[in-house]
Short mmCIF file of C-alpha atoms in Angstrom, two decimals:
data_model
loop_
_atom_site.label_atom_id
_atom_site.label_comp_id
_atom_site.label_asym_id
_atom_site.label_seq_id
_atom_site.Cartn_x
_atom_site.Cartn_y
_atom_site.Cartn_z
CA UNK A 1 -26.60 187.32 31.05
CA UNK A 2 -25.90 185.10 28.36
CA UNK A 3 -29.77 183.60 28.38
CA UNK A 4 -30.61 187.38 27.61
CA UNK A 5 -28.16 187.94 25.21
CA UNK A 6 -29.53 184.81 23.09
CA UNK A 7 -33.02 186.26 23.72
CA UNK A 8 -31.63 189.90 22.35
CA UNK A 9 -30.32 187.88 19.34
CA UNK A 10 -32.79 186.06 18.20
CA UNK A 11 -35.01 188.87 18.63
CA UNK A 12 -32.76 191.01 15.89
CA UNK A 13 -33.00 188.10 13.69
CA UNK A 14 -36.86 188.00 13.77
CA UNK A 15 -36.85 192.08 13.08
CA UNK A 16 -34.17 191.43 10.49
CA UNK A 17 -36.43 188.55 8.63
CA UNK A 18 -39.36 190.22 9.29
CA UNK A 19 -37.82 193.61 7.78
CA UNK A 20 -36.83 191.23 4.40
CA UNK A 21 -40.46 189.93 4.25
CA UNK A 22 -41.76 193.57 4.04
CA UNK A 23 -38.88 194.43 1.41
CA UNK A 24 -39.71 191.33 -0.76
CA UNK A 25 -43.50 191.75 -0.85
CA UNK A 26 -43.49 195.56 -1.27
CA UNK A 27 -40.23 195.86 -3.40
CA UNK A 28 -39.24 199.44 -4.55
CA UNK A 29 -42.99 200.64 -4.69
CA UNK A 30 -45.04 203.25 -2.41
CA UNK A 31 -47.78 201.76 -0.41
CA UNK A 32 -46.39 198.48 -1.96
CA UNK A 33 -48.23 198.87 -5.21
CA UNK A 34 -47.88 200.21 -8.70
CA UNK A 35 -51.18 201.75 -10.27
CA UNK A 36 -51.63 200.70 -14.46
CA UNK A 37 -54.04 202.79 -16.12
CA UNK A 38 -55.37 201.67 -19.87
CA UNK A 39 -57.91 203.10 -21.66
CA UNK A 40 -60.67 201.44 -23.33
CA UNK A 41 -60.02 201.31 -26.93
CA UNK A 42 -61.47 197.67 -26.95
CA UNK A 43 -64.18 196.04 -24.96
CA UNK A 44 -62.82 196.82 -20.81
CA UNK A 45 -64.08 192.97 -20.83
CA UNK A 46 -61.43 191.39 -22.72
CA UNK A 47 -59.21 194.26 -22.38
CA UNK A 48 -58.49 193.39 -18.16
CA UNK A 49 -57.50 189.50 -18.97
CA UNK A 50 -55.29 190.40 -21.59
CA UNK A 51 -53.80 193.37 -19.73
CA UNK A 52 -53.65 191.08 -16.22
CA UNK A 53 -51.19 188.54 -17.75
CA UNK A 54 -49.01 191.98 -18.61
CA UNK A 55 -49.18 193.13 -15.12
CA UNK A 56 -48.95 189.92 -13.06
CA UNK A 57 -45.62 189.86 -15.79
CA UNK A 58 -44.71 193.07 -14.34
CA UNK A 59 -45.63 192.42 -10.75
CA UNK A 60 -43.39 189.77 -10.36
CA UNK A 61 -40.78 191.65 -11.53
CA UNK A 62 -41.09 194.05 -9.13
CA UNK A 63 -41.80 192.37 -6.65
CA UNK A 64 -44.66 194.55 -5.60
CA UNK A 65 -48.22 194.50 -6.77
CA UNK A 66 -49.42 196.38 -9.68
CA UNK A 67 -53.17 197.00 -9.43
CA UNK A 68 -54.63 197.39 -13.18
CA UNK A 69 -57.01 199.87 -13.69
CA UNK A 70 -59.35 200.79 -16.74
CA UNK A 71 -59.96 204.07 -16.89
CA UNK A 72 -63.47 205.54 -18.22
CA UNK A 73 -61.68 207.47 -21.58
CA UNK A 74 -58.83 209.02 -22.79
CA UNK A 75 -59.45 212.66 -20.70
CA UNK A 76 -59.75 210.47 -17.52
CA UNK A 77 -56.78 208.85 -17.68
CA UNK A 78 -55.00 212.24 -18.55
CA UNK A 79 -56.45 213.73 -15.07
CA UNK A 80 -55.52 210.64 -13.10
CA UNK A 81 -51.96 210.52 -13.80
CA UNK A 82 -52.10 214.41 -13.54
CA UNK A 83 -53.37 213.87 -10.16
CA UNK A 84 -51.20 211.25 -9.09
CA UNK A 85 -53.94 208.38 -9.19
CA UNK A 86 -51.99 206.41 -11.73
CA UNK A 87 -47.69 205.57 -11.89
CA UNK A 88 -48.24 203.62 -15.12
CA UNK A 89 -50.43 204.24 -17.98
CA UNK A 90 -50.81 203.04 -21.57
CA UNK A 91 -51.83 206.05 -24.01
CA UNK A 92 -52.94 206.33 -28.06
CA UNK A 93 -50.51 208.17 -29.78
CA UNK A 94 -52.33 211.43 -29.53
CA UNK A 95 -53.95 210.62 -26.18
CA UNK A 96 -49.88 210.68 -25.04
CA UNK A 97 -49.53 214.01 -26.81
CA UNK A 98 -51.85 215.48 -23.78
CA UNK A 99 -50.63 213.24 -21.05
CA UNK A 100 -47.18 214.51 -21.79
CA UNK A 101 -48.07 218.45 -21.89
CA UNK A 102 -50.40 217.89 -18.91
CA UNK A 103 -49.61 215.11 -16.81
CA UNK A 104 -45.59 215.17 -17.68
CA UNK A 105 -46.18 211.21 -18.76
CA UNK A 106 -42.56 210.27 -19.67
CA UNK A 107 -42.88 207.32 -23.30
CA UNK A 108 -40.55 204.44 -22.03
CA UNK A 109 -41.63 201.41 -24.16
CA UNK A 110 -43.93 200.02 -26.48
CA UNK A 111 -44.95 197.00 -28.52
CA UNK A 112 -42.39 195.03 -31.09
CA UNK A 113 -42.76 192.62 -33.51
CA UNK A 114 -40.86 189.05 -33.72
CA UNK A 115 -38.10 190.69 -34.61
CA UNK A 116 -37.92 193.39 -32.41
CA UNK A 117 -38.94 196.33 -34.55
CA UNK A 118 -41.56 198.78 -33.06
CA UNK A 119 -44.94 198.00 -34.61
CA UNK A 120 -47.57 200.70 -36.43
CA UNK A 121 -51.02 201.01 -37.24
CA UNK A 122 -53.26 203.02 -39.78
CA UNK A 123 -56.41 204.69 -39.61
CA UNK A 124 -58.73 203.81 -42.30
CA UNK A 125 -62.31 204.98 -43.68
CA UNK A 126 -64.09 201.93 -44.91
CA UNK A 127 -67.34 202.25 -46.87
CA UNK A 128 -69.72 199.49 -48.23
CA UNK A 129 -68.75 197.48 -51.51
CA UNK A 130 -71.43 198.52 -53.62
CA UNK A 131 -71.42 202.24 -52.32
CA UNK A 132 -70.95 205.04 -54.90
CA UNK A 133 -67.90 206.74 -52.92
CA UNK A 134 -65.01 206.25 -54.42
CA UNK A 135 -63.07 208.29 -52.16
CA UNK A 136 -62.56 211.03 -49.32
CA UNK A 137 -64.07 213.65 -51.42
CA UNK A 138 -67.63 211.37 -52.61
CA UNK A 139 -68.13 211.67 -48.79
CA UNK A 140 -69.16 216.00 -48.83
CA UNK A 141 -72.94 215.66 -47.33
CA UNK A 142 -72.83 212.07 -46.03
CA UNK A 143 -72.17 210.58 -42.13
CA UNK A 144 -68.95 209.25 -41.30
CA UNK A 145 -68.77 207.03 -38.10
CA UNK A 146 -65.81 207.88 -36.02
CA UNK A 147 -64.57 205.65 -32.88
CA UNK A 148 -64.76 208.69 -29.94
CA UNK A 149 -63.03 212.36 -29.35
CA UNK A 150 -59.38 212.03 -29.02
CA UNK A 151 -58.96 208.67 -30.61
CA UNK A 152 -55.82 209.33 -32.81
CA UNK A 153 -57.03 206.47 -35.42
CA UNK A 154 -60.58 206.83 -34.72
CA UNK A 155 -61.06 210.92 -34.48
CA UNK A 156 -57.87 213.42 -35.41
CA UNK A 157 -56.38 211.66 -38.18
CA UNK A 158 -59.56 211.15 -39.89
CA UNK A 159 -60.56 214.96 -39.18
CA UNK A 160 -57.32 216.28 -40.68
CA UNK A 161 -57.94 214.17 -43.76
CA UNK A 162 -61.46 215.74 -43.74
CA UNK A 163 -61.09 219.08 -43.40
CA UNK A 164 -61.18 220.81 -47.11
CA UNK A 165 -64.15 218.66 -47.37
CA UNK A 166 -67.33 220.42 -47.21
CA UNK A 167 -70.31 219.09 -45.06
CA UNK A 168 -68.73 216.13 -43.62
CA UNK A 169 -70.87 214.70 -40.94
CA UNK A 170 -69.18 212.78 -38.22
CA UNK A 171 -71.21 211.09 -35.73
CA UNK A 172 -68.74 209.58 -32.51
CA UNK A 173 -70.06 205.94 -32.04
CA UNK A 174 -68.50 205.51 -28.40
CA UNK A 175 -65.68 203.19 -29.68
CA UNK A 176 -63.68 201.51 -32.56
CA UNK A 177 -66.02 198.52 -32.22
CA UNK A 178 -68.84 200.70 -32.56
CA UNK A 179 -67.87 202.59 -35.77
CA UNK A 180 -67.47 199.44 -37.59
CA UNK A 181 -71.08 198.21 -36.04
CA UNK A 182 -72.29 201.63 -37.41
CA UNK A 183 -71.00 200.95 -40.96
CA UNK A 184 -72.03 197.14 -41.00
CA UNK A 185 -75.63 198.02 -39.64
CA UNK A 186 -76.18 200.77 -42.32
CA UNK A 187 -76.00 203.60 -40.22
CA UNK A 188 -73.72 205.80 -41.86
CA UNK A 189 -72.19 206.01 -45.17
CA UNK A 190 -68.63 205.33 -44.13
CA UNK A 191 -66.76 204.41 -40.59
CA UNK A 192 -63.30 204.78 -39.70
CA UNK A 193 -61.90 201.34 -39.01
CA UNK A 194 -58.45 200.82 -38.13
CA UNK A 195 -55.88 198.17 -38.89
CA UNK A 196 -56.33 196.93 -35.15
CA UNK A 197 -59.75 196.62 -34.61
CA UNK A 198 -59.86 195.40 -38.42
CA UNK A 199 -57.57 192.45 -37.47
CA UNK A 200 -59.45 191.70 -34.71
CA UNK A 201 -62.88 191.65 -35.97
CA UNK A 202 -61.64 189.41 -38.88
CA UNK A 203 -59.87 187.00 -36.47
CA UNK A 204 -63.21 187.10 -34.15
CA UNK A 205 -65.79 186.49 -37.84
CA UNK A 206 -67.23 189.30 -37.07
CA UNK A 207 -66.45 191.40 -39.95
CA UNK A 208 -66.19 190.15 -43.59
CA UNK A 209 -64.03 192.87 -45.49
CA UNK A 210 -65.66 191.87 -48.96
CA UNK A 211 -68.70 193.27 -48.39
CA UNK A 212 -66.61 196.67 -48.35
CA UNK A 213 -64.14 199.26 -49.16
CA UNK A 214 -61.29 200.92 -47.74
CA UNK A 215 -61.33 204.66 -49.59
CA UNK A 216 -58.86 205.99 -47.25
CA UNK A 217 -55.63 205.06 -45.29
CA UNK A 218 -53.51 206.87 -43.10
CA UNK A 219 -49.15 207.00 -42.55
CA UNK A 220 -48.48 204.63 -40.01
CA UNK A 221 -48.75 205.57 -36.84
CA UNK A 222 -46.18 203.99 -33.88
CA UNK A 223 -48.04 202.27 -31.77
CA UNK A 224 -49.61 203.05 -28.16
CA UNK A 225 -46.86 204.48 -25.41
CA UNK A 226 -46.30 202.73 -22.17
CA UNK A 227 -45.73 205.79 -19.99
CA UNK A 228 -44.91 206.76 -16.38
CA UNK A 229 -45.62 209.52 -14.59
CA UNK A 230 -42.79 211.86 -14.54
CA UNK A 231 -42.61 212.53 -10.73
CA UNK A 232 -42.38 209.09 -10.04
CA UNK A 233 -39.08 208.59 -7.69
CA UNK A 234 -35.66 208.02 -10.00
CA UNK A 235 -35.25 204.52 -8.69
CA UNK A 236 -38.79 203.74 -9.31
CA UNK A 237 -39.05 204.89 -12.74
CA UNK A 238 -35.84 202.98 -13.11
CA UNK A 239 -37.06 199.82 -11.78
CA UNK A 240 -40.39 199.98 -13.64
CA UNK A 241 -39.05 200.70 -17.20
CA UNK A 242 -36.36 197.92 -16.47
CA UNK A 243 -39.20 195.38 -15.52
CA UNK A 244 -41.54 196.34 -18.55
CA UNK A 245 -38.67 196.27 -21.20
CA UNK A 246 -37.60 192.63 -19.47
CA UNK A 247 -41.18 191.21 -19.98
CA UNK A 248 -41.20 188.39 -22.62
CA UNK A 249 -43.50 187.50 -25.72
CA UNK A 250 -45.31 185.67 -24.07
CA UNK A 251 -45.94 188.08 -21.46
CA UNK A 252 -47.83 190.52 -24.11
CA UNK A 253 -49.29 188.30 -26.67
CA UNK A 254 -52.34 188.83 -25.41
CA UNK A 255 -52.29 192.61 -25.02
CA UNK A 256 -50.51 191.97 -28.93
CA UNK A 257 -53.29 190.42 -30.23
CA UNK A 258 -55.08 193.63 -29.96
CA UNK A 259 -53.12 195.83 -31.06
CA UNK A 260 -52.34 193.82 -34.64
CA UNK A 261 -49.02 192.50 -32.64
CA UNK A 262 -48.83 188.74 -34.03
CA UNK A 263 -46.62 187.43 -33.50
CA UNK A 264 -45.16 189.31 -30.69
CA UNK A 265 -41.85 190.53 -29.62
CA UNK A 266 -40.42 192.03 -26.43
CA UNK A 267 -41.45 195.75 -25.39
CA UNK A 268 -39.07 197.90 -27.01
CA UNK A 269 -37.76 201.45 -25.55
CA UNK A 270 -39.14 204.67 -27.01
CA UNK A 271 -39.43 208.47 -25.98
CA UNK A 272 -41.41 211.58 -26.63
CA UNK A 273 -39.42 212.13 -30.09
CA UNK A 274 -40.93 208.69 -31.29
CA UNK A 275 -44.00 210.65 -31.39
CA UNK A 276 -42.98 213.42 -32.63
CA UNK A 277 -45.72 213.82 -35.58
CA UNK A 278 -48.41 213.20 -33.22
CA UNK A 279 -47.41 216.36 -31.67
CA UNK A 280 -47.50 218.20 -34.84
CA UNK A 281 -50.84 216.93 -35.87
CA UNK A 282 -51.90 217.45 -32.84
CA UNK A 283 -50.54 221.47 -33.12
CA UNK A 284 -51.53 221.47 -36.90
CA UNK A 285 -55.59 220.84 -35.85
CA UNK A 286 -55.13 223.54 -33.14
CA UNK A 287 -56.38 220.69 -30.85
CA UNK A 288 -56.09 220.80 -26.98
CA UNK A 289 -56.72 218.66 -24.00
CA UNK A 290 -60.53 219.19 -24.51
CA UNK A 291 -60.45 217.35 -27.55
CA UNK A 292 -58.95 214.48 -25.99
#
């Protein structure tokens, strides 16, 4: 009796370890793993390593694996977390705008500077040095480069700024990177180039700002929403935004570095009213989730 009760003992300590094991590896997450959507307003190849060192941050946090994912465009990463494809997703202002009327994507942080203040960005329309426009209004009959539909920088704020303006031609280059490409090659009388993807082309030499003009600037804009789906299980969500507003400097700079974040701070907490003027550009162009 007592040689089977040591057996039936040591077999409830092997359940009970093995039981922790499962707990530790899969922490609070179904399936054991977190999905992280981003969408590619940079180059998907040096978007994943930056946005890897943010989720392995994350992961080990949670203690459960968070699988990144970059998503084909803004619309696609709407439907995914509208499907249930995706528990975590990083947004553009306006692409958030959508996500939250379709896909019920709750805000719950976003990037800070050293000293913990939520950063912004500004669309621009840039135009070659020795070009005759002088500003939005020279540009009635000429192409404009714009990054892709949806883009908050790179598409609707430009397009509100345009539209008294007769005859505007806008030609979508694919991407931020493009639209500057556009301008630099010639292409088009005037691209839309950001404050990011400015201070990222200057850091890589690829773009001398010299050789040309910014005509227009937009407000600032706060930048791009961390967001989780809103059906995600209380605790979850709770665990999640806890992890991502826990993550370090270090644990974004990279991510920071493209979004004009240097130096870094922590993630800092914002909601749906942070954006606020997103949603009334968005309802002041009459746009919908088609044009995203």
């Amino acid at each position: 009796m007592r040689a089977l009760l040591s057996v039936i003992a040591l077999l409830c300590l092997t359940v009970t370890a093995c039981g922790s094991e499962r707990s530790a590896s899969g922490g609070p997450c179904p399936d054991g793993r977190i999905r992280f959507g981003i969408e590619p307003y940079e180059d998907p190849a040096k978007l994943k390593p930056a946005y890897e060192v943010l989720a392995n941050a994350l992961q080990n946090k949670l203690t459960c694996k968070v699988e990144l994912q970059v998503v084909e465009d803004y619309s696609a990463e709407v439907l995914a977390m509208r499907n249930g494809k995706l528990d975590i997703a990083q947004f553009g202002p306006l692409g958030f705008v959508f996500a939250s009327q379709k896909a019920n994507a709750q805000a719950v942080a976003s990037f800070a500077d050293a000293k913990g203040k939520l950063t912004t960005y500004t669309a621009g329309i840039w135009v070659p040095a020795d070009s005759p426009v002088k500003s939005l209004n020279d540009l009635s009959g000429k192409t404009v480069a714009l990054s892709s539909p949806g883009s908050t920088s790179g598409d609707a704020l430009p397009r509100f700024a345009f539209k008294d303006i007769k005859d505007i031609k806008v030609d979508y280059a694919g991407g931020h990177p493009e639209a500057l490409l556009a301008l630099k090659n010639g292409k088009v009388a005037a691209a839309e180039i950001n404050s990011q993807q400015l201070a990222s082309a200057k850091a890589a030499g690829t773009f001398d700002p010299s050789k040309f003009r910014q005509v227009w600037t937009s407000a600032p804009i706060p930048n791009d929403p961390i967001t989780l789906r809103g059906d995600l299980d209380p605790k979850l969500a709770d665990a999640i935004r806890k992890g991502l507003l826990e993550l370090g400097p270090a644990d974004v700079a990279k991510v920071g570095e493209f979004l004009d974040v240097t130096p870094p701070g922590p993630l800092v907490a914002v909601t749906k009213e942070t954006y606020q003027p997103l949603f009334d550009l968005a309802a002041g162009l009459g746009l919908t989730e088609n044009d995203v």
